[in-house]
CSV table of C-alpha atoms and ligand atoms in Angstrom, one decimal:
chain,number,residue,atom,x,y,z
J,1,MET,CA,-8.8,42.0,49.3
J,2,ASN,CA,-12.3,43.5,49.5
J,3,GLY,CA,-14.2,44.2,52.7
J,4,GLY,CA,-16.9,46.2,54.4
J,5,THR,CA,-20.7,45.9,54.8
J,6,PRO,CA,-22.7,47.0,51.8
J,7,ALA,CA,-25.9,49.1,52.3
J,8,ARG,CA,-28.1,46.2,51.1
J,9,ALA,CA,-27.5,42.5,50.3
J,10,LEU,CA,-26.4,41.7,46.8
J,11,HIS,CA,-29.2,39.8,45.1
J,12,VAL,CA,-27.9,36.6,43.4
J,13,VAL,CA,-30.0,34.5,41.0
J,14,ILE,CA,-28.7,31.0,40.5
J,15,ALA,CA,-30.2,29.0,37.6
J,16,GLY,CA,-29.7,25.3,38.1
J,17,GLY,CA,-29.8,22.9,41.1
J,18,GLY,CA,-27.2,20.4,40.0
J,19,VAL,CA,-23.5,20.2,41.1
J,20,ALA,CA,-22.5,23.7,40.0
J,21,GLY,CA,-25.7,25.4,41.2
J,22,LEU,CA,-25.7,23.7,44.6
J,23,GLU,CA,-22.0,24.3,45.2
J,24,THR,CA,-22.4,28.0,44.2
J,25,MET,CA,-25.3,28.4,46.7
J,26,LEU,CA,-23.5,26.6,49.5
J,27,ALA,CA,-20.2,28.5,48.9
J,28,LEU,CA,-22.0,31.9,48.7
J,29,HIS,CA,-23.9,31.2,51.9
J,30,ALA,CA,-20.7,30.2,53.7
J,31,LEU,CA,-18.5,33.1,52.3
J,32,ALA,CA,-20.9,36.0,52.1
J,33,GLN,CA,-23.7,35.1,54.6
J,34,ASP,CA,-26.2,38.0,54.9
J,35,ARG,CA,-24.2,40.1,52.4
J,36,VAL,CA,-26.1,38.2,49.7
J,37,SER,CA,-29.7,37.2,49.2
J,38,ILE,CA,-30.0,34.1,47.0
J,39,ALA,CA,-32.8,33.0,44.6
J,40,LEU,CA,-32.4,29.4,43.3
J,41,ILE,CA,-34.4,28.7,40.0
J,42,VAL,CA,-34.7,25.0,39.1
J,43,PRO,CA,-37.1,23.2,36.8
J,44,GLU,CA,-37.2,20.1,39.0
J,45,PRO,CA,-37.3,20.0,42.8
J,46,ARG,CA,-34.6,17.3,43.3
J,47,PHE,CA,-30.8,17.1,43.2
J,48,TRP,CA,-29.7,13.8,41.5
J,49,TYR,CA,-26.4,12.2,42.4
J,50,ARG,CA,-25.9,10.6,39.0
J,51,PRO,CA,-22.4,9.0,39.2
J,52,LEU,CA,-23.6,6.1,41.3
J,53,SER,CA,-26.1,5.0,38.6
J,54,VAL,CA,-23.3,2.9,37.1
J,55,GLY,CA,-23.5,0.6,40.1
J,56,GLU,CA,-27.3,0.1,39.9
J,57,PRO,CA,-27.3,-2.7,37.2
J,58,PHE,CA,-24.8,-4.7,39.4
J,59,GLY,CA,-26.7,-4.0,42.7
J,60,VAL,CA,-23.6,-2.3,44.2
J,61,ALA,CA,-24.9,1.3,44.4
J,62,ARG,CA,-27.9,3.4,43.7
J,63,ALA,CA,-28.3,6.9,42.3
J,64,ARG,CA,-29.6,8.9,45.2
J,65,HIS,CA,-31.5,12.2,45.2
J,66,PHE,CA,-32.7,14.7,47.8
J,67,GLU,CA,-35.0,17.6,47.9
J,68,LEU,CA,-33.4,20.9,46.9
J,69,SER,CA,-35.8,22.8,49.3
J,70,GLU,CA,-33.7,21.3,52.1
J,71,ALA,CA,-30.5,22.8,50.7
J,72,ALA,CA,-32.2,26.1,49.9
J,73,GLU,CA,-33.5,26.3,53.5
J,74,ALA,CA,-30.1,25.6,54.9
J,75,CYS,CA,-28.7,28.5,52.9
J,76,GLY,CA,-31.6,30.9,53.6
J,77,ALA,CA,-32.3,30.9,49.8
J,78,CYS,CA,-35.6,31.3,48.0
J,79,LEU,CA,-36.4,28.3,45.8
J,80,THR,CA,-38.6,28.7,42.7
J,81,LEU,CA,-39.6,25.8,40.4
J,82,ASP,CA,-39.1,27.4,37.0
J,83,SER,CA,-36.3,27.7,34.4
J,84,VAL,CA,-34.3,30.6,33.1
J,85,ALA,CA,-35.2,31.1,29.4
J,86,SER,CA,-33.6,34.4,28.5
J,87,VAL,CA,-31.5,37.1,30.0
J,88,ASP,CA,-31.5,40.9,29.4
J,89,PRO,CA,-28.0,41.9,30.6
J,90,GLU,CA,-28.7,45.6,30.0
J,91,GLU,CA,-31.7,45.6,32.3
J,92,ARG,CA,-30.2,42.9,34.6
J,93,LEU,CA,-33.3,40.8,34.2
J,94,ALA,CA,-33.6,37.0,33.8
J,95,ARG,CA,-36.8,35.9,32.2
J,96,THR,CA,-38.2,32.5,33.1
J,97,GLY,CA,-40.0,29.8,31.2
J,98,TYR,CA,-43.3,30.8,33.0
J,99,GLY,CA,-42.8,34.4,32.0
J,100,ALA,CA,-41.6,35.9,35.3
J,101,GLU,CA,-39.0,38.7,35.3
J,102,LEU,CA,-36.2,38.2,37.9
J,103,PRO,CA,-34.0,41.2,38.6
J,104,TYR,CA,-30.5,40.4,39.7
J,105,ASP,CA,-27.2,42.0,40.9
J,106,ALA,CA,-25.4,38.9,39.9
J,107,LEU,CA,-26.7,36.0,37.8
J,108,VAL,CA,-25.1,32.5,37.9
J,109,LEU,CA,-26.0,30.1,35.0
J,110,ALA,CA,-25.6,26.5,35.9
J,111,PRO,CA,-28.1,24.6,33.7
J,112,GLY,CA,-25.8,21.7,32.9
J,113,ALA,CA,-25.7,20.1,29.4
J,114,ARG,CA,-28.0,17.9,27.4
J,115,PRO,CA,-26.9,14.3,26.7
J,116,GLU,CA,-27.5,13.2,23.1
J,117,PRO,CA,-27.0,9.7,21.7
J,118,ALA,CA,-23.9,9.6,19.5
J,119,PHE,CA,-25.0,6.6,17.5
J,120,ALA,CA,-28.4,5.5,16.1
J,121,ASP,CA,-27.8,1.9,17.3
J,122,GLY,CA,-27.0,0.5,20.8
J,123,LEU,CA,-27.6,1.6,24.3
J,124,THR,CA,-26.6,5.2,25.3
J,125,PHE,CA,-25.9,5.2,29.1
J,126,ARG,CA,-26.8,8.7,30.3
J,127,GLY,CA,-27.3,7.9,34.0
J,128,PRO,CA,-30.1,6.7,36.2
J,129,ALA,CA,-32.6,6.7,33.4
J,130,ASP,CA,-30.6,3.9,31.6
J,131,ALA,CA,-29.6,1.8,34.5
J,132,GLU,CA,-32.6,-0.6,34.0
J,133,ALA,CA,-31.9,-1.0,30.3
J,134,PHE,CA,-28.3,-1.9,31.1
J,135,ALA,CA,-29.4,-4.4,33.8
J,136,ARG,CA,-31.6,-6.0,31.1
J,137,LEU,CA,-28.6,-6.3,28.8
J,138,LEU,CA,-26.6,-7.9,31.5
J,139,ARG,CA,-29.3,-10.4,32.2
J,140,THR,CA,-29.5,-11.2,28.5
J,141,LEU,CA,-25.8,-11.9,28.4
J,142,GLU,CA,-25.9,-13.9,31.6
J,143,ASP,CA,-28.7,-16.1,30.1
J,144,THR,CA,-27.1,-16.5,26.7
J,145,PRO,CA,-24.8,-19.6,26.5
J,146,SER,CA,-23.4,-18.8,23.0
J,147,ARG,CA,-20.3,-16.5,22.6
J,148,ARG,CA,-21.3,-12.8,22.2
J,149,ARG,CA,-19.3,-9.6,21.6
J,150,LEU,CA,-20.0,-6.5,23.6
J,151,LEU,CA,-18.4,-3.2,22.7
J,152,PHE,CA,-18.2,-0.2,24.9
J,153,ALA,CA,-17.6,3.0,22.8
J,154,VAL,CA,-16.4,6.4,23.9
J,155,PRO,CA,-17.6,8.8,21.2
J,156,ALA,CA,-15.3,11.5,19.9
J,157,GLY,CA,-15.5,14.6,21.9
J,158,VAL,CA,-16.5,12.9,25.2
J,159,THR,CA,-14.1,14.2,27.8
J,160,TRP,CA,-15.3,12.3,30.9
J,161,PRO,CA,-15.1,8.6,29.9
J,162,LEU,CA,-14.8,7.2,33.4
J,163,PRO,CA,-18.4,5.9,33.7
J,164,LEU,CA,-17.9,3.7,30.6
J,165,TYR,CA,-14.8,2.1,32.2
J,166,GLU,CA,-16.8,1.4,35.3
J,167,LEU,CA,-19.5,-0.3,33.3
J,168,ALA,CA,-17.0,-2.4,31.4
J,169,LEU,CA,-15.1,-3.5,34.5
J,170,MET,CA,-18.2,-4.4,36.5
J,171,THR,CA,-19.7,-6.2,33.5
J,172,ALA,CA,-16.6,-8.3,33.1
J,173,ARG,CA,-16.6,-9.4,36.7
J,174,SER,CA,-20.4,-10.2,36.6
J,175,LEU,CA,-20.0,-12.3,33.4
J,176,ARG,CA,-16.9,-14.0,34.7
J,177,ALA,CA,-18.9,-15.0,37.9
J,178,ALA,CA,-21.7,-16.2,35.7
J,179,ARG,CA,-19.2,-18.2,33.5
J,180,ARG,CA,-20.4,-16.6,30.3
J,181,PRO,CA,-18.1,-16.4,27.3
J,182,VAL,CA,-18.5,-12.8,26.3
J,183,GLU,CA,-15.9,-11.0,24.3
J,184,LEU,CA,-15.5,-7.5,25.7
J,185,ALA,CA,-13.7,-4.5,24.1
J,186,LEU,CA,-13.6,-0.8,25.0
J,187,VAL,CA,-13.1,1.5,22.0
J,188,SER,CA,-11.8,5.1,22.7
J,189,PRO,CA,-10.1,8.0,21.0
J,190,GLU,CA,-7.8,8.1,24.0
J,191,SER,CA,-4.2,7.0,23.5
J,192,GLU,CA,-4.2,5.1,26.8
J,193,PRO,CA,-7.0,4.1,29.2
J,194,LEU,CA,-8.2,7.2,31.2
J,195,ALA,CA,-5.3,9.1,29.7
J,196,LEU,CA,-6.5,12.4,31.2
J,197,PHE,CA,-5.3,11.2,34.6
J,198,GLY,CA,-1.8,10.7,33.5
J,199,ALA,CA,0.6,7.8,32.9
J,200,ARG,CA,0.4,6.1,36.3
J,201,ALA,CA,-3.4,5.9,36.3
J,202,SER,CA,-3.4,4.7,32.7
J,203,ALA,CA,-0.9,1.9,33.5
J,204,ALA,CA,-3.0,0.8,36.5
J,205,VAL,CA,-6.3,0.9,34.5
J,206,SER,CA,-4.6,-0.9,31.6
J,207,GLU,CA,-3.6,-3.8,33.8
J,208,LEU,CA,-7.1,-4.0,35.3
J,209,LEU,CA,-8.7,-4.1,31.8
J,210,SER,CA,-6.3,-6.8,30.7
J,211,GLU,CA,-6.7,-8.9,33.9
J,212,LEU,CA,-10.5,-8.9,33.2
J,213,GLY,CA,-10.0,-9.7,29.5
J,214,ILE,CA,-11.3,-6.4,28.2
J,215,ALA,CA,-9.5,-5.5,25.0
J,216,PHE,CA,-8.6,-1.8,24.7
J,217,VAL,CA,-8.9,-0.3,21.2
J,218,ALA,CA,-6.9,2.9,21.5
J,219,GLY,CA,-6.9,6.0,19.4
J,220,ARG,CA,-10.1,5.2,17.4
J,221,SER,CA,-13.1,7.4,17.2
J,222,ALA,CA,-16.3,5.6,16.4
J,223,VAL,CA,-18.3,7.6,13.9
J,224,ALA,CA,-21.4,5.5,13.3
J,225,ALA,CA,-23.0,2.2,14.4
J,226,ALA,CA,-25.6,0.2,12.5
J,227,HIS,CA,-26.4,-3.5,11.7
J,228,GLY,CA,-23.9,-4.8,14.2
J,229,ALA,CA,-20.9,-2.8,12.9
J,230,LEU,CA,-19.1,0.1,14.6
J,231,ALA,CA,-17.6,2.3,11.9
J,232,LEU,CA,-14.3,3.9,13.0
J,233,ASP,CA,-12.6,7.0,11.7
J,234,SER,CA,-9.6,4.8,10.8
J,235,GLY,CA,-9.2,1.1,10.3
J,236,GLU,CA,-11.7,-1.7,9.8
J,237,PRO,CA,-15.2,-1.5,11.3
J,238,LEU,CA,-15.7,-3.5,14.5
J,239,GLU,CA,-18.5,-6.0,14.6
J,240,TYR,CA,-20.6,-6.4,17.7
J,241,ASP,CA,-23.7,-8.2,19.1
J,242,HIS,CA,-24.3,-5.5,21.7
J,243,LEU,CA,-23.0,-1.9,21.9
J,244,VAL,CA,-23.0,0.5,24.9
J,245,ALA,CA,-21.9,4.1,24.4
J,246,LEU,CA,-21.7,7.3,26.4
J,247,PRO,CA,-23.7,10.3,25.1
J,248,ARG,CA,-22.3,13.5,23.6
J,249,LEU,CA,-23.1,16.6,25.6
J,250,ARG,CA,-24.5,19.7,24.2
J,251,GLY,CA,-25.3,23.1,25.8
J,252,GLN,CA,-28.9,24.4,25.9
J,253,PRO,CA,-28.6,28.0,24.6
J,254,ILE,CA,-30.3,30.7,26.7
J,255,ALA,CA,-31.4,33.8,24.7
J,256,GLY,CA,-29.1,36.8,25.4
J,257,ILE,CA,-26.1,34.6,26.5
J,258,PRO,CA,-23.2,34.1,24.1
J,259,HIS,CA,-22.4,30.4,23.2
J,260,ASP,CA,-20.3,28.4,20.9
J,261,ARG,CA,-21.6,26.1,18.1
J,262,HIS,CA,-22.3,23.3,20.6
J,263,GLY,CA,-24.2,25.7,22.9
J,264,PHE,CA,-21.5,26.1,25.5
J,265,VAL,CA,-20.9,29.4,27.2
J,266,PRO,CA,-17.4,31.0,27.2
J,267,THR,CA,-16.2,32.2,30.6
J,268,ASP,CA,-13.0,33.7,32.2
J,269,GLU,CA,-11.1,32.2,35.1
J,270,ALA,CA,-13.6,33.7,37.6
J,271,GLY,CA,-16.5,32.2,35.7
J,272,ARG,CA,-17.6,35.6,34.2
J,273,VAL,CA,-19.5,35.2,30.9
J,274,ALA,CA,-17.5,36.8,28.1
J,275,GLU,CA,-18.6,40.5,27.5
J,276,LEU,CA,-21.4,40.6,30.1
J,277,ALA,CA,-21.2,42.3,33.4
J,278,ASP,CA,-22.2,40.4,36.5
J,279,VAL,CA,-23.3,37.3,34.6
J,280,TYR,CA,-21.4,34.1,35.5
J,281,ALA,CA,-21.6,30.5,34.4
J,282,ALA,CA,-20.3,27.2,35.9
J,283,GLY,CA,-20.4,23.5,35.2
J,284,ASP,CA,-21.1,21.5,32.1
J,285,ILE,CA,-22.7,24.5,30.3
J,286,THR,CA,-19.3,26.2,30.0
J,287,THR,CA,-16.8,25.8,27.2
J,288,PHE,CA,-14.3,24.2,29.6
J,289,PRO,CA,-13.6,20.9,27.8
J,290,VAL,CA,-13.8,18.5,30.8
J,291,LYS,CA,-17.5,18.0,31.8
J,292,GLN,CA,-17.2,16.6,35.2
J,293,GLY,CA,-18.8,17.2,38.6
J,294,GLY,CA,-15.6,18.0,40.5
J,295,ILE,CA,-14.6,20.5,37.8
J,296,ALA,CA,-18.2,22.0,37.9
J,297,ALA,CA,-17.8,22.5,41.7
J,298,GLN,CA,-14.4,24.1,41.4
J,299,GLN,CA,-15.8,26.5,38.8
J,300,ALA,CA,-18.7,27.3,41.1
J,301,ASP,CA,-16.2,28.0,44.0
J,302,ALA,CA,-14.4,30.6,41.8
J,303,VAL,CA,-17.8,32.2,40.9
J,304,ALA,CA,-18.9,32.2,44.5
J,305,GLU,CA,-15.7,33.8,45.7
J,306,ALA,CA,-15.8,36.6,43.0
J,307,ILE,CA,-19.4,37.4,43.9
J,308,ALA,CA,-18.8,37.2,47.7
J,309,ALA,CA,-15.9,39.7,47.3
J,310,ASP,CA,-18.2,42.0,45.3
J,311,ALA,CA,-20.7,41.7,48.1
J,312,GLY,CA,-18.1,42.9,50.6
J,313,ALA,CA,-16.8,39.6,52.1
J,314,LEU,CA,-13.2,39.7,53.3
J,315,LEU,CA,-11.4,37.4,50.9
J,316,ASP,CA,-9.2,37.4,47.9
J,317,PRO,CA,-11.1,35.6,45.1
J,318,ARG,CA,-9.1,32.8,43.6
J,319,PRO,CA,-9.4,31.8,39.9
J,320,PHE,CA,-10.5,28.4,38.7
J,321,ARG,CA,-7.6,26.0,38.7
J,322,PRO,CA,-8.7,22.6,37.6
J,323,VAL,CA,-7.8,19.5,39.6
J,324,LEU,CA,-9.5,16.3,38.4
J,325,ARG,CA,-10.5,13.7,40.9
J,326,GLY,CA,-12.1,10.4,39.9
J,327,LEU,CA,-13.3,7.5,42.0
J,328,LEU,CA,-13.4,4.5,39.7
J,329,LEU,CA,-15.7,1.7,40.6
J,330,THR,CA,-14.1,-1.6,39.6
J,331,GLY,CA,-16.4,-4.2,41.0
J,332,ASN,CA,-13.7,-4.8,43.6
J,333,ARG,CA,-11.7,-2.2,45.5
J,334,PRO,CA,-12.4,1.3,44.0
J,335,ALA,CA,-9.4,3.2,42.6
J,336,PHE,CA,-8.9,6.9,43.5
J,337,LEU,CA,-7.4,8.9,40.6
J,338,ARG,CA,-6.2,12.5,40.9
J,339,THR,CA,-4.4,14.9,38.6
J,340,ASP,CA,-3.8,18.6,38.5
J,341,LEU,CA,-4.7,19.4,34.9
J,342,SER,CA,-2.3,22.3,34.7
J,343,ALA,CA,0.7,20.4,36.2
J,344,GLU,CA,-0.1,16.8,34.9
J,345,ASN,CA,1.1,15.1,38.1
J,346,GLY,CA,-1.4,12.2,38.2
J,347,SER,CA,-1.7,9.8,41.1
J,348,VAL,CA,-3.6,6.6,41.7
J,349,ASN,CA,-4.4,4.7,44.9
J,350,THR,CA,-6.8,2.2,46.4
J,351,GLU,CA,-7.0,4.4,49.6
J,352,PRO,CA,-8.9,7.7,49.4
J,353,LEU,CA,-6.8,10.6,48.0
J,354,TRP,CA,-9.5,13.0,49.3
J,355,TRP,CA,-11.9,13.2,52.2
J,356,PRO,CA,-14.8,12.6,52.4
J,357,PRO,CA,-14.3,10.0,49.7
J,358,GLY,CA,-17.2,10.7,47.3
J,359,LYS,CA,-17.4,10.5,43.6
J,360,ILE,CA,-18.2,14.1,43.1
J,361,VAL,CA,-15.8,16.3,45.0
J,362,GLY,CA,-16.8,19.9,46.0
J,363,ARG,CA,-15.4,22.0,48.8
J,364,TYR,CA,-18.9,22.7,50.2
J,365,LEU,CA,-20.9,20.1,48.4
J,366,SER,CA,-19.0,17.0,49.6
J,367,PRO,CA,-19.7,17.4,53.3
J,368,PHE,CA,-23.3,18.3,52.5
J,369,LEU,CA,-23.7,15.2,50.3
J,370,ALA,CA,-21.7,12.9,52.6
J,371,GLU,CA,-24.3,13.5,55.3
J,372,ARG,CA,-27.2,12.9,52.9
J,373,ALA,CA,-25.9,10.4,50.5
J,374,GLY,CA,-24.5,7.7,52.7
J,375,VAL,CA,-21.0,8.2,53.9
J,376,ALA,CA,-22.0,7.4,57.4
J,377,GLY,CA,-19.8,8.7,60.2
J,378,TRP,CA,-17.2,10.4,57.9
J,379,ARG,CA,-16.9,13.4,60.2
J,380,GLU,CA,-15.8,11.2,63.1
J,381,ALA,CA,-13.6,8.9,61.0
J,382,ASN,CA,-9.9,9.7,60.6
J,383,PRO,CA,-9.0,10.3,56.9
J,384,PRO,CA,-6.6,7.7,55.7
J,385,ALA,CA,-2.9,8.7,55.5
J,386,GLY,CA,-2.3,11.1,52.7
J,387,ALA,CA,-5.9,12.0,52.0
J,388,ILE,CA,-6.5,15.7,51.4
J,389,GLU,CA,-9.5,17.1,53.3
J,390,VAL,CA,-10.9,19.1,50.4
J,391,ASP,CA,-14.0,20.2,52.1
J,392,VAL,CA,-14.1,19.8,55.8
J,393,ASP,CA,-12.9,23.2,57.0
J,394,LEU,CA,-15.7,25.3,55.6
J,395,GLY,CA,-14.5,28.5,57.3
J,396,THR,CA,-11.1,28.7,55.5
J,397,HIS,CA,-9.8,28.3,52.0
J,398,ALA,CA,-7.0,25.9,52.7
J,399,ALA,CA,-7.4,22.2,52.0
J,400,ARG,CA,-5.9,20.3,54.9
J,401,ARG,CA,-3.6,17.3,54.6
J,402,SER,CA,-4.4,14.4,56.8
J,403,SER,CA,-2.6,14.6,60.2
J,404,ARG,CA,-1.1,11.2,59.5
J,405,SER,CA,1.8,12.0,57.2
J,406,ALA,CA,2.2,10.2,53.9
J,407,SER,CA,2.6,11.2,50.2
J,408,ALA,CA,-0.7,11.9,48.5
J,409,SER,CA,0.8,10.8,45.2
J,410,SER,CA,1.7,7.3,46.2
J,411,SER,CA,1.2,5.0,43.3
J,412,SER,CA,-0.4,1.6,43.8
J,413,ARG,CA,-2.3,-0.5,41.4
J,414,PRO,CA,-6.1,-0.8,42.0
J,415,ALA,CA,-6.6,-4.3,43.5
J,416,SER,CA,-8.3,-6.6,41.0
N,1,FAD,C1,-23.4,8.2,34.6
N,1,FAD,C2,-22.6,9.4,35.0
N,1,FAD,C3,-21.5,9.3,35.8
N,1,FAD,C4,-20.7,10.4,36.2
N,1,FAD,N1,-19.7,10.2,37.1
N,1,FAD,C5,-19.0,11.2,37.6
N,1,FAD,C6,-18.0,11.1,38.6
N,1,FAD,O1,-17.7,9.9,39.0
N,1,FAD,N2,-17.4,12.2,39.1
N,1,FAD,C7,-17.8,13.4,38.7
N,1,FAD,O2,-17.2,14.4,39.2
N,1,FAD,N3,-18.7,13.6,37.8
N,1,FAD,C8,-19.4,12.6,37.2
N,1,FAD,N4,-20.4,12.8,36.3
N,1,FAD,C9,-20.6,14.1,35.7
N,1,FAD,C10,-21.4,15.0,36.6
N,1,FAD,O3,-22.6,14.4,37.0
N,1,FAD,C11,-21.6,16.3,35.8
N,1,FAD,O4,-20.5,16.8,35.3
N,1,FAD,C12,-22.2,17.4,36.8
N,1,FAD,O5,-23.5,16.9,37.2
N,1,FAD,C13,-22.4,18.7,36.1
N,1,FAD,O6,-22.9,19.6,36.9
N,1,FAD,P1,-23.8,20.8,36.4
N,1,FAD,O7,-24.3,21.5,37.6
N,1,FAD,O8,-23.1,21.6,35.4
N,1,FAD,O9,-25.1,20.2,35.7
N,1,FAD,P2,-26.2,19.2,36.3
N,1,FAD,O10,-25.7,18.5,37.5
N,1,FAD,O11,-26.7,18.5,35.1
N,1,FAD,O12,-27.3,20.2,36.8
N,1,FAD,C14,-28.0,21.1,36.0
N,1,FAD,C15,-29.2,21.7,36.8
N,1,FAD,O13,-29.8,22.7,36.0
N,1,FAD,C16,-31.2,22.6,35.9
N,1,FAD,N5,-31.6,23.3,34.7
N,1,FAD,C17,-31.6,22.9,33.4
N,1,FAD,N6,-32.0,23.8,32.6
N,1,FAD,C18,-32.2,24.9,33.4
N,1,FAD,C19,-32.7,26.3,33.1
N,1,FAD,N7,-32.9,26.7,31.9
N,1,FAD,N8,-32.9,27.1,34.2
N,1,FAD,C20,-32.6,26.7,35.4
N,1,FAD,N9,-32.2,25.4,35.7
N,1,FAD,C21,-32.0,24.6,34.7
N,1,FAD,C22,-31.4,21.1,36.0
N,1,FAD,O14,-32.7,20.7,36.4
N,1,FAD,C23,-30.3,20.7,37.1
N,1,FAD,O15,-30.8,21.0,38.4
N,1,FAD,C24,-21.1,11.7,35.8
N,1,FAD,C25,-22.2,11.9,35.0
N,1,FAD,C26,-23.0,10.8,34.6
N,1,FAD,C27,-24.2,11.0,33.8
């Protein structure tokens, strides 16, 4: 455990105002307070809450955003609209796209990843920017009386396929309501639906897909799509009238920072960038295979704790230990999915397994977002039985279990 008050505040530069950047800033402010001074560098002034964009085409949710200046002010941070273009680790300088030189004691890289279409044909759903195109596709299907085939494809290498399941489930319900005869299939390299959440979740999601008439084509990687045919790495090509796919993610290399062939940055358990002193990375930019908001936030927490300890805060920094939480929108009751990636003890429930019940879960970010992105009255509400309060107690490290006792790993099928 470290401690003591340093002669001057540690100067921390954070590049990125997405999930990882924001969680790092909120956590550092909470843990280190005036032991750090924070500069937040972002190319655009807003934080986008992208997961809800899957609900936009169905009119059930909207991707929200808020001004980062508000978050920076709450943390006493200095916000600059710019981007980090290169780093000189010897000189401890980050250089920006506009040519400024930013000295740092600790640098946190959280610039996210770039979504690239996996196929030349079809619609790539990257988030809010593609919600309108998906809504148009839905209208076309609703207006077409003849039988059509719509394929949803998870490209090889995509590790967070949940948004595609949400689109498929909600599409099936919409078309069923419109009484349109559309053949639906979801093609994925996974052995079971949402296999990363474990067997219970897979069984529940499998049942949901089959109730809604969505065929699941397991263990197949789509390699190309053209002229109404999806070529697979094995087996016959699948014909389609319409194709929707998730993008592949790629890192955006920053000069002076090591990266793998896809542009992702290698880090250790505390988020330290390999071979560099006082340079950290968190979120989609890292080589950690699962690119997901909750994971980004947990990485950011490990980074913030390591820096806060260096700054003299009284805490034992804990390493990143990935727990995956997913809130699956089904077009009916949502399903809460949770698994400890190191222990593989997945659980699934239609009641919240964490509190507040957002799609992106971060110890510091969730309460911040809950107040700004529409979970009205969550602070006053009682968490349901078994929900883990991941974020409420900002002053301590411990997640609290709901006072009403129940198992957090109860297994119930999402209601159809
Ligand atoms: C449709 C969709 C649904 C999703 N559903 C879920 C879900 O249900 N649950 C979940 O947990 N996750 C979900 N995700 C994933 C989640 O949004 C990402 O994993 C998460 O946003 C990654 O956080 P990040 O901070 O690494 O990157 P981002 O959130 O992408 O933020 C990157 C930030 O860095 C800035 N930036 C870029 N380049 C630079 C630079 N050179 N210098 C400084 N700043 C820079 C950007 O402007 C941005 O502010 C979903 C994503 C999508 C697209």
